[in-house]
Coordinates of C-alpha atoms and ligand atoms in Angstrom, one line a residue:
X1 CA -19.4 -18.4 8.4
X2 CA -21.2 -16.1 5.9
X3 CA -22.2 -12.7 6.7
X4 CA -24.7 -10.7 5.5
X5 CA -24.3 -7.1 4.6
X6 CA -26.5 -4.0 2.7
X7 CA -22.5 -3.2 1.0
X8 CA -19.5 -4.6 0.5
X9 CA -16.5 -2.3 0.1
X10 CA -13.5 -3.6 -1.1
X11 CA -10.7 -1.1 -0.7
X12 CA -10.4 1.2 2.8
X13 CA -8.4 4.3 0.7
X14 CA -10.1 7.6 0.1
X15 CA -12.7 6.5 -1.9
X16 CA -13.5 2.8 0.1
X17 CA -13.7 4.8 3.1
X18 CA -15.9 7.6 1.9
X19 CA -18.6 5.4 0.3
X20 CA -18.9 3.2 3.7
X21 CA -18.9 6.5 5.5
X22 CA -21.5 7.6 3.8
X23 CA -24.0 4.7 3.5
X24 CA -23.5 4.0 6.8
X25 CA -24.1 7.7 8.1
X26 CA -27.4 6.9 6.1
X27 CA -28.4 3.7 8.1
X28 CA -27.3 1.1 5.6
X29 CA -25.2 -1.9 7.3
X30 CA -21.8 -2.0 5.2
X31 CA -18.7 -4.0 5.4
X32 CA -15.1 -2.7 4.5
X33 CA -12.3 -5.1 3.4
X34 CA -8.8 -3.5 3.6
X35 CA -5.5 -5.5 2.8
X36 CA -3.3 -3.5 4.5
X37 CA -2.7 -2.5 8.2
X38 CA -3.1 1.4 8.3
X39 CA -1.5 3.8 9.0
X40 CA 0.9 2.6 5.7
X41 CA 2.7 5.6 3.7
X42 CA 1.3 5.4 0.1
X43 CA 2.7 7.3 -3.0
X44 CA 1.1 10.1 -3.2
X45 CA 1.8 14.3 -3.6
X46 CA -1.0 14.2 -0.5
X47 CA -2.9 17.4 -2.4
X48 CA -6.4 17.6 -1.0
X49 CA -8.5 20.5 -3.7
X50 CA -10.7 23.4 -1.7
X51 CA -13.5 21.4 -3.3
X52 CA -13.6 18.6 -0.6
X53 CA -14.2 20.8 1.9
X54 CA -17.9 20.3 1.9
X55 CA -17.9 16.7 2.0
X56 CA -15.3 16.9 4.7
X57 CA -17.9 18.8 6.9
X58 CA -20.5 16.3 5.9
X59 CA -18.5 13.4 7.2
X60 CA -17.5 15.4 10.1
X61 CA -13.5 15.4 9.6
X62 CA -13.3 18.8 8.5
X63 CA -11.5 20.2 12.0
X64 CA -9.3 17.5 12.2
X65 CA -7.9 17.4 8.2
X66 CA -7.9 21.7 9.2
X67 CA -6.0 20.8 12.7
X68 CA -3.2 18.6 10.9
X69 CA -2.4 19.4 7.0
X70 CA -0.1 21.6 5.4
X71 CA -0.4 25.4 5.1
X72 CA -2.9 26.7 2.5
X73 CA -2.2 26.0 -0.7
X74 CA -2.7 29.4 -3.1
X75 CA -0.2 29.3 -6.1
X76 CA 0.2 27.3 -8.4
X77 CA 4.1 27.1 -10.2
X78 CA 5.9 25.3 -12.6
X79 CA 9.4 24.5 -12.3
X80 CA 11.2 23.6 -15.5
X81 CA 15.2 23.8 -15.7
X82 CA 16.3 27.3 -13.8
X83 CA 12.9 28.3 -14.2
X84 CA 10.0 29.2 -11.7
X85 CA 7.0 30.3 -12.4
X86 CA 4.3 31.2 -10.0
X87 CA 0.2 32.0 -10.7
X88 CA -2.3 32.2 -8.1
X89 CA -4.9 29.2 -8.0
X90 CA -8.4 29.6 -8.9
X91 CA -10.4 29.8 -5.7
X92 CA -14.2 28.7 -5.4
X93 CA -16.7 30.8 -4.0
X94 CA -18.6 27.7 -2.7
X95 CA -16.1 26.1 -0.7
X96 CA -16.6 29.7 2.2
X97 CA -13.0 31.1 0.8
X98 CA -11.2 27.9 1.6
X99 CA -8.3 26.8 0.2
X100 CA -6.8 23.1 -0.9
X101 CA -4.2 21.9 1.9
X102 CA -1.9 18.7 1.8
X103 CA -1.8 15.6 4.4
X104 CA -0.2 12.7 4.2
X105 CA -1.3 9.6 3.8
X106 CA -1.1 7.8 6.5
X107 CA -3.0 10.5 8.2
X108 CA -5.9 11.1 6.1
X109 CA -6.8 7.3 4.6
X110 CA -6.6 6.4 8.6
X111 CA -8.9 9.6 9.4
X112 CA -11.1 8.5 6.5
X113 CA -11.4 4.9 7.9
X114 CA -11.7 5.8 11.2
X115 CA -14.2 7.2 10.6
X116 CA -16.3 5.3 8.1
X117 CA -15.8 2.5 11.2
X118 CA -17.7 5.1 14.0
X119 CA -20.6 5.9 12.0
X120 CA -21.2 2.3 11.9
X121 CA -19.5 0.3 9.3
X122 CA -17.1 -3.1 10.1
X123 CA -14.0 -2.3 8.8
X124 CA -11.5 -6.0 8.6
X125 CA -8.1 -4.6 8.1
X126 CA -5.9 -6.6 6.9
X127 CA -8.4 -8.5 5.1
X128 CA -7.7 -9.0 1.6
X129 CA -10.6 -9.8 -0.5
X130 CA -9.9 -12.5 -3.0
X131 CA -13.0 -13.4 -5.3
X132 CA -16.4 -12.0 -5.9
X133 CA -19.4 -15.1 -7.4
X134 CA -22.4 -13.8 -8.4
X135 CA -25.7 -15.5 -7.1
X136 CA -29.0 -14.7 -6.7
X137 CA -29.7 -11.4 -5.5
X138 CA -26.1 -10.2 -5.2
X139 CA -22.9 -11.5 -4.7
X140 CA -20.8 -13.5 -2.4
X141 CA -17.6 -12.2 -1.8
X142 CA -14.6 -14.4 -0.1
X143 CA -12.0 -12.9 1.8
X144 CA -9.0 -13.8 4.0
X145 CA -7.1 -12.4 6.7
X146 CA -3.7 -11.5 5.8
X147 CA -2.1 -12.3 8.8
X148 CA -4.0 -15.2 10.4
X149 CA -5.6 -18.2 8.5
X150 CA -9.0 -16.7 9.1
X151 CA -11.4 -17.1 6.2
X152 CA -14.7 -15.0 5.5
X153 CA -17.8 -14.8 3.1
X154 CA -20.0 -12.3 3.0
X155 CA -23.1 -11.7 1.4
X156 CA -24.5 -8.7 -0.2
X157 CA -26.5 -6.8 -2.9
X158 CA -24.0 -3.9 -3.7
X159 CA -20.3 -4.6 -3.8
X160 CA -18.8 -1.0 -4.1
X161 CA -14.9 -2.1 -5.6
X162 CA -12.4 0.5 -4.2
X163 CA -9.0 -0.9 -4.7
X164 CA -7.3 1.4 -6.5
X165 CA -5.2 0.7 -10.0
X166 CA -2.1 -0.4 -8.9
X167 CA -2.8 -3.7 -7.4
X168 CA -3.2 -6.9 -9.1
X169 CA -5.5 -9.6 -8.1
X170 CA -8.1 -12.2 -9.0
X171 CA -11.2 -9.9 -9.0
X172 CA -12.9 -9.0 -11.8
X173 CA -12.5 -5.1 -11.4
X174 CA -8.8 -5.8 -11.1
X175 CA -6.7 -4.6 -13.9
X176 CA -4.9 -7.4 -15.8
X177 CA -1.0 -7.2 -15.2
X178 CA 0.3 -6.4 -18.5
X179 CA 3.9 -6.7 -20.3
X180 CA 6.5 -3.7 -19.1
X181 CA 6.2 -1.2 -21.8
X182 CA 9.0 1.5 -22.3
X183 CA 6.1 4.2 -21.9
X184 CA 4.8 2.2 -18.3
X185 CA 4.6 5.3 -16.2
X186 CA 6.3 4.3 -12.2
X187 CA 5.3 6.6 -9.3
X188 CA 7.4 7.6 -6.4
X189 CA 7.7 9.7 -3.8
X190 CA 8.6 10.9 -0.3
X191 CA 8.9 13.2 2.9
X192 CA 11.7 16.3 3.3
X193 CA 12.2 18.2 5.9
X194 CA 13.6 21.6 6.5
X195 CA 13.2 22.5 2.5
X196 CA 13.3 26.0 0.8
X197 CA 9.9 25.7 -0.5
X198 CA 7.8 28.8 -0.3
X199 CA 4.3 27.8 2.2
X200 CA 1.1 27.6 0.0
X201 CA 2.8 26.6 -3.4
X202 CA 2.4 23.8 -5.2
X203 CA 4.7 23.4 -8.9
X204 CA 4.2 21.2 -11.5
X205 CA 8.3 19.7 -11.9
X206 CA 9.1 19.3 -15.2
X207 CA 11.8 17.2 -16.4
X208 CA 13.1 14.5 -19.1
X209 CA 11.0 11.6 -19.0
X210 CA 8.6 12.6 -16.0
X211 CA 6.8 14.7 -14.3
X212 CA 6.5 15.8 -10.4
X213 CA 5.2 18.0 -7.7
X214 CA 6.4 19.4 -4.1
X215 CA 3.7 20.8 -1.4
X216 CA 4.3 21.2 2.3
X217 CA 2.3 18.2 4.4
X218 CA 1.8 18.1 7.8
X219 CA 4.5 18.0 10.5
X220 CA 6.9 21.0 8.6
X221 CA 7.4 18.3 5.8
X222 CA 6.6 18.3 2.1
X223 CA 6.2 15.9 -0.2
X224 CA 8.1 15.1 -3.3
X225 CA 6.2 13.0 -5.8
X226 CA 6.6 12.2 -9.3
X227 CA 6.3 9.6 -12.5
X228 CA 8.9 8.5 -14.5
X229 CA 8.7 6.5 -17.7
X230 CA 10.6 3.0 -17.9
X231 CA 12.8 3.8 -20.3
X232 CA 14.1 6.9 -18.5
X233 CA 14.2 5.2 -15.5
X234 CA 16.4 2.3 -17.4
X235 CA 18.6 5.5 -18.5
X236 CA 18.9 6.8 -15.4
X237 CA 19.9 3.7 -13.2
X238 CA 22.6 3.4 -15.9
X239 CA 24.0 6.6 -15.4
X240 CA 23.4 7.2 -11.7
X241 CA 23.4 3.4 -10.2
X242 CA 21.9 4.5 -7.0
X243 CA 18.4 3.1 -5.3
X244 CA 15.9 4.0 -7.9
X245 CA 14.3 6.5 -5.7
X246 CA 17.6 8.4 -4.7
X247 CA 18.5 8.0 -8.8
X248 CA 15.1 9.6 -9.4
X249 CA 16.1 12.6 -7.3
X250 CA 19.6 12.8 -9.0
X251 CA 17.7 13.3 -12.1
X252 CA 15.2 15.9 -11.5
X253 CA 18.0 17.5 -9.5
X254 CA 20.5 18.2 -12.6
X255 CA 17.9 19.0 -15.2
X256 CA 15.8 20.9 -12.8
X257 CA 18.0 23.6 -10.7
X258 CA 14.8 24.8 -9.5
X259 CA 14.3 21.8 -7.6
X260 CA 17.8 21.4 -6.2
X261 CA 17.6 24.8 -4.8
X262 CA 14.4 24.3 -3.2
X263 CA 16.1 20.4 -2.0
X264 CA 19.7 22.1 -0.7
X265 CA 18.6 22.1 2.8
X266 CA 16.6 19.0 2.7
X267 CA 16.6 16.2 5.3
X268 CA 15.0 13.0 4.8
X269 CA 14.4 10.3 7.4
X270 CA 12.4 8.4 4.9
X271 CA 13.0 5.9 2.4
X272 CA 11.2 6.4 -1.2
X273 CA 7.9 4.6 -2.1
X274 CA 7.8 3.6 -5.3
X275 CA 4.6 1.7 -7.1
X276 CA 3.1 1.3 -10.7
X277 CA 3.0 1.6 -13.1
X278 CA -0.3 3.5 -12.8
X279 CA -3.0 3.3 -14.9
X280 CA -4.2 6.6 -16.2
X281 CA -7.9 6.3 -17.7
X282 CA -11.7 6.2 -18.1
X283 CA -12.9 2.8 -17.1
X284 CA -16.3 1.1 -16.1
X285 CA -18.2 2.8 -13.6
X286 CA -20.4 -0.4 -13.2
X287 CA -20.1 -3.5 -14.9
X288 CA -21.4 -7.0 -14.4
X289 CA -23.6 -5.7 -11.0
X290 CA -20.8 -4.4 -9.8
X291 CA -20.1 -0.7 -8.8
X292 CA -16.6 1.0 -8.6
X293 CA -15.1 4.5 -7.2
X294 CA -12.1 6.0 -7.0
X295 CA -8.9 5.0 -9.1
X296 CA -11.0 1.4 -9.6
X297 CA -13.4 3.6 -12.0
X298 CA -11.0 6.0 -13.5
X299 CA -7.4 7.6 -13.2
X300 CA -6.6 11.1 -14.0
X301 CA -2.4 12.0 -14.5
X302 CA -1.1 12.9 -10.9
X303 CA 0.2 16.0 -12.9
X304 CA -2.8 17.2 -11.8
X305 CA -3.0 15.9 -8.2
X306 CA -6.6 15.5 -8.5
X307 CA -6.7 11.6 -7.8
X308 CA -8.1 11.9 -4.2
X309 CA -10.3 14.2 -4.7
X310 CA -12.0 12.3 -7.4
X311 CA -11.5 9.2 -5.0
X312 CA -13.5 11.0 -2.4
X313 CA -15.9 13.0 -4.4
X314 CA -16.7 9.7 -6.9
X315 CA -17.9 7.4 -3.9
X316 CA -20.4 10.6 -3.0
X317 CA -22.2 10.5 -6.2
X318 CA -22.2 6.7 -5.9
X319 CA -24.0 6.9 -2.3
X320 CA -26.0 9.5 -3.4
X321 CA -27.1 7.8 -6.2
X322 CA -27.4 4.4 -4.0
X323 CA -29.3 5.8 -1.1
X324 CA -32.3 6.6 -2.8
X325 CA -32.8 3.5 -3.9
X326 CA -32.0 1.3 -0.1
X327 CA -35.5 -0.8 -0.6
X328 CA -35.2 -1.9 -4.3
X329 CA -31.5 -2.3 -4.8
X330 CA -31.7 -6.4 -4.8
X331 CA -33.2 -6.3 -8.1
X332 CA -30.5 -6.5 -10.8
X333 CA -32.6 -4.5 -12.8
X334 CA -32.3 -1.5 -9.9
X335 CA -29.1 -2.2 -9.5
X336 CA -28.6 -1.7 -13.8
X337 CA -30.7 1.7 -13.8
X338 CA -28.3 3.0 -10.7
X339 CA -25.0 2.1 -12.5
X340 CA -26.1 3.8 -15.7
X341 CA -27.3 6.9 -14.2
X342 CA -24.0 6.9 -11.7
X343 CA -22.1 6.0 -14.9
X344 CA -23.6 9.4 -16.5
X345 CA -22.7 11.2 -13.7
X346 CA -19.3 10.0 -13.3
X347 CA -18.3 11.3 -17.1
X348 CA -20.2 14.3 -16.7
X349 CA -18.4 15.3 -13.4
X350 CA -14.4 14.0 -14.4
X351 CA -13.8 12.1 -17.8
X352 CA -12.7 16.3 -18.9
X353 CA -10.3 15.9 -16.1
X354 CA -9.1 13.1 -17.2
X355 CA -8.3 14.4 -20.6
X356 CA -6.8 17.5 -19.1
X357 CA -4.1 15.2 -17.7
X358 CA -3.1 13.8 -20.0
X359 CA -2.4 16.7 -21.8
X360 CA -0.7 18.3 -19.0
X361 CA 1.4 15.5 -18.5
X362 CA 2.2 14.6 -21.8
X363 CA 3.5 18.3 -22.2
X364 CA 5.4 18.2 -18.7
X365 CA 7.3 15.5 -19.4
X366 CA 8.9 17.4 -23.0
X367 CA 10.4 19.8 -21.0
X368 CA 12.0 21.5 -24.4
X369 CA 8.0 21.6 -25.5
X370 CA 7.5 23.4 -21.6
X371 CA 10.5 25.8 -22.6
X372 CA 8.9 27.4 -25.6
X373 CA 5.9 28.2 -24.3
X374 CA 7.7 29.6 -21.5
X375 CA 8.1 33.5 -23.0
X376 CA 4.0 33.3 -23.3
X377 CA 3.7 32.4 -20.1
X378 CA 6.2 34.9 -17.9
X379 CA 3.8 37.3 -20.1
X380 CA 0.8 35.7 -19.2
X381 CA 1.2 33.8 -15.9
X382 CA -2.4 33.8 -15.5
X383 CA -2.3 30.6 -17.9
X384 CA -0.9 28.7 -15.5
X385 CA -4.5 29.5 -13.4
X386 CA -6.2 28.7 -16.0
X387 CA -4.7 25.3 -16.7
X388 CA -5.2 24.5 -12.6
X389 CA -9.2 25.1 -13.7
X390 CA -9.3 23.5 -16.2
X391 CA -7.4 20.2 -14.3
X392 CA -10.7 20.6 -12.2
X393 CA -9.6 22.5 -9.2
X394 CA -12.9 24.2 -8.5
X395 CA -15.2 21.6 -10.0
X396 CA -18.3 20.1 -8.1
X397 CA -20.0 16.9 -9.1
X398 CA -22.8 17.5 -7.3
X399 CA -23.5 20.7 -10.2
X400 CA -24.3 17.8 -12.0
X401 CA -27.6 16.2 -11.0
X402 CA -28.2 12.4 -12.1
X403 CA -30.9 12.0 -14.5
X404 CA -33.7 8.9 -14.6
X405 CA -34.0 9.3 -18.2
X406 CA -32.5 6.8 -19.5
X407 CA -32.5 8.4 -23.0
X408 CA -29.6 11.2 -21.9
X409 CA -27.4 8.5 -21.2
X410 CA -26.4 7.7 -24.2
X411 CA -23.6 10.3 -24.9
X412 CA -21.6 9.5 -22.2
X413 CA -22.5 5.7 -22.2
X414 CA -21.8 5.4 -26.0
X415 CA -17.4 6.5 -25.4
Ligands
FAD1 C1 3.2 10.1 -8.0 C2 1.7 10.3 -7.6 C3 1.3 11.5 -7.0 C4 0.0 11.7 -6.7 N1 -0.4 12.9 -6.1 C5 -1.7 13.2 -5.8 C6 -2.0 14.4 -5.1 O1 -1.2 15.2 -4.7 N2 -3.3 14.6 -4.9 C7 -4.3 13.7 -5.3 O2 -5.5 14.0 -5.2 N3 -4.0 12.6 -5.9 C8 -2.7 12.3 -6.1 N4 -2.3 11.0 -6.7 C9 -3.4 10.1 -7.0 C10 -3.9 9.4 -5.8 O3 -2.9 8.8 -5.0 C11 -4.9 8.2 -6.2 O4 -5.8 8.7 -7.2 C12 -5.8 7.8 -5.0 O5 -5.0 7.1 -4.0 C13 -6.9 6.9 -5.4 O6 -7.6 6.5 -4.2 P1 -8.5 5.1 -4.2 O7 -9.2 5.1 -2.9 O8 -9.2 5.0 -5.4 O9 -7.3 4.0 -4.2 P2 -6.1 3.7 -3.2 O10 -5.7 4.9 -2.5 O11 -5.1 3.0 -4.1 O12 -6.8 2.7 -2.2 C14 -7.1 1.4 -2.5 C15 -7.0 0.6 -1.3 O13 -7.6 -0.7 -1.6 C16 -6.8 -1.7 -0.9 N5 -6.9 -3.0 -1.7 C17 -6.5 -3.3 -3.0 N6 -6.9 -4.5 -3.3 C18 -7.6 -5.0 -2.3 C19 -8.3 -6.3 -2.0 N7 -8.3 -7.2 -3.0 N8 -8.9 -6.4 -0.8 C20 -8.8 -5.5 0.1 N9 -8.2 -4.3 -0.1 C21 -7.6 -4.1 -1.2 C22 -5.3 -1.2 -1.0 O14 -4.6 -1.7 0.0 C23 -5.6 0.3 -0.8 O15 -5.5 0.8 0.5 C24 -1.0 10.8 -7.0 C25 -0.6 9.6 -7.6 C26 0.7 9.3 -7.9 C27 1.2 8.1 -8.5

């Protein structure tokens, strides 16, 4: 049986679910594949910025992401051996005074999905979606149930690829699986209860070989998140020979105080998550007809805990870019013009964050390097502000309209 469809969204996370939300909420008849059964737990700090607060409203899930995430989040720390350091976050006038909160997973990716499916899109969960031909006019795309032997093909113009980084698979937006390298970076993460950490602060964890964060979620938890290199992994499941993610712990623990404190009273009902190695980067925003969002089209270090937000705010500029454009979009040659001018967009609106990260992260995991500066910063805390601004904290895409002029492409196209 083939089906046909305007879209084809391959991937139900943040940014899957906000590009079918949106193209369906204009009219357009989309199709969402989804491997996985939700709600699933996901590795993740669960840090939503201020600046999705708009397109929250837009989508119509503002009250209930208000109703069920973590207290307001309005400092900023860093937490490197006994130290803790706290600055206020940069707040944006255009998000009405709001503040960024945190929600886990498996609340907000089913919210997000939820919803995409009542403003009219199909959403198959678990479907997996296994190869994409191109033909005339678009693409068929073959999927299969994950749980039954149920087979599918659908049809369409626009396939939207939304499956994240840190899968492997046979499409050609998936990311080759490459040899383990010493500097691979592996994410984990889970849920405490009952912790010491202050409400509304966020810190950047600095420790040997890795980098982490702590915010409160919903339900009196927070989160603990964090990547650790291979090799310091290796090192640590050596010394510690626990399960990696307990090891993990045991290691930001003694070189980090800070945390231990704030972990003393801790309860955890939950086992860790652990996935990677991720995949940090700037990559295609469109190639060979096809269009990709969220982690699919770049990766910012989670040191920044700004990966859903540029999931989310990503598939915006790609339906806003897209909707325009409804009648003529079967034409490769539309569908060419669209992808370079989302492409433009894209760069202009997060390749600096990108580059931010990396610096951050590369700094937080040399915690002797986060020492020194340490005196410049108890002296000038507002630094650590700064640095939450510069990650991209108040930052709106939409400041930066698309152009049709092909000739301003080329700055951003030519990296
Ligand atoms: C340790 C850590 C902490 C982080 N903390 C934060 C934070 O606090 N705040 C923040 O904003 N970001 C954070 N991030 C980043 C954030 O988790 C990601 O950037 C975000 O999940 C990307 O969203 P996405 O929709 O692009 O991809 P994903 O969330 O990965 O969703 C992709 C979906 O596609 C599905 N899929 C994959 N392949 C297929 C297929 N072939 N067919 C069908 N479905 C498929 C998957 O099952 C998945 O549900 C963190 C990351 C790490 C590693």
């Amino acid at each position: 049986m083939k089906t046909s469809c305007e879209a084809l969204v391959i991937g139900g996370g943040p940014a899957g679910a906000v590009a079918a939300a949106l193209l369906a909420q204009a009219g357009w008849s989309v199709v969402v594949l989804e491997r996985k059964s939700f709600p699933r737990r996901k590795v993740c700090g669960e840090y939503l910025s201020a600046t999705n607060w708009p397109l929250l409203v837009q989508l119509g899930v503002d009250e209930a992401v208000h109703r069920q995430a973590g207290p307001a989040v309005r400092r900023v720390g860093l937490f490197v051996g006994e130290h803790a350091l706290t600055a206020e976050l940069p707040l944006s006038d255009v998000c009405g005074g709001r503040w960024g909160r945190a929600l886990s997973r498996e609340r907000l990716d089913s919210l997000l999905l939820d919803r995409a499916a009542a403003l009219g899109a199909e959403v198959l969960q678990p479907w997996d979606a296994q190869s994409l031909t191109e033909v005339e006019g678009g693409f068929v795309c073959r999927a299969a149930s994950t749980t039954t032997a149920e087979t599918r093909e659908f049809e369409t113009p626009i396939v939207i690829a939304a499956h994240g980084s840190w899968e492997f698979g046979e499409l050609p937006t998936q990311l080759a699986r490459g040899r383990p390298r010493a500097g691979d970076l592996l994410g984990f993460k889970t849920h405490f209860q009952h912790a010491e950490l202050p409400d509304g602060l966020m810190p950047l964890l600095c420790f040997p070989g890795g980098y982490g964060g702590m915010v409160h979620v919903d339900e009196g938890r927070i989160s603990l998140s964090c990547c650790v290199r291979r090799e310091q992994l290796e090192q640590i499941q050596r010394t510690e020979g626990r399960s990696d993610g307990e090891a993990v712990r045991a290691h930001i623990e003694k070189s980090t105080p800070a945390v231990r404190r704030v972990l003393e009273t801790a309860t955890t009902g939950e086992r860790w998550l652990s996935a990677g190695p991720i995949r940090p980067g700037i990559r295609d925003c469109y190639r060979q007809g096809i269009f990709r969002v969220g982690n699919a089209a770049g990766e910012a270090h989670p040191a920044v805990a700004e990966g859903i937000t540029m999931a989310m705010q990503s598939a915006q500029l790609l339906a806003e870019h897209l909707g325009p454009q409804r009648d003529a979009i079967r034409t490769k040659q539309t569908r060419d013009v669209v992808g370079r001018n989302y492409t433009y967009a894209w760069r202009a609106a997060f390749a600096r964050r990108i580059r931010v990260s990396a610096a951050i992260a590369n700094w937080a995991m040399r915690p002797t390097y986060v020492q020194a500066c340490l005196p410049i910063i108890k002296h000038f805390p507002k630094l650590l502000t700064w640095g939450a601004r510069q990650s991209g904290k108040i930052d709106f895409p939409s400041r930066y309209e698309a152009t049709t002029d092909a000739g301003r492409l080329s700055p951003y196209l030519a990296e």
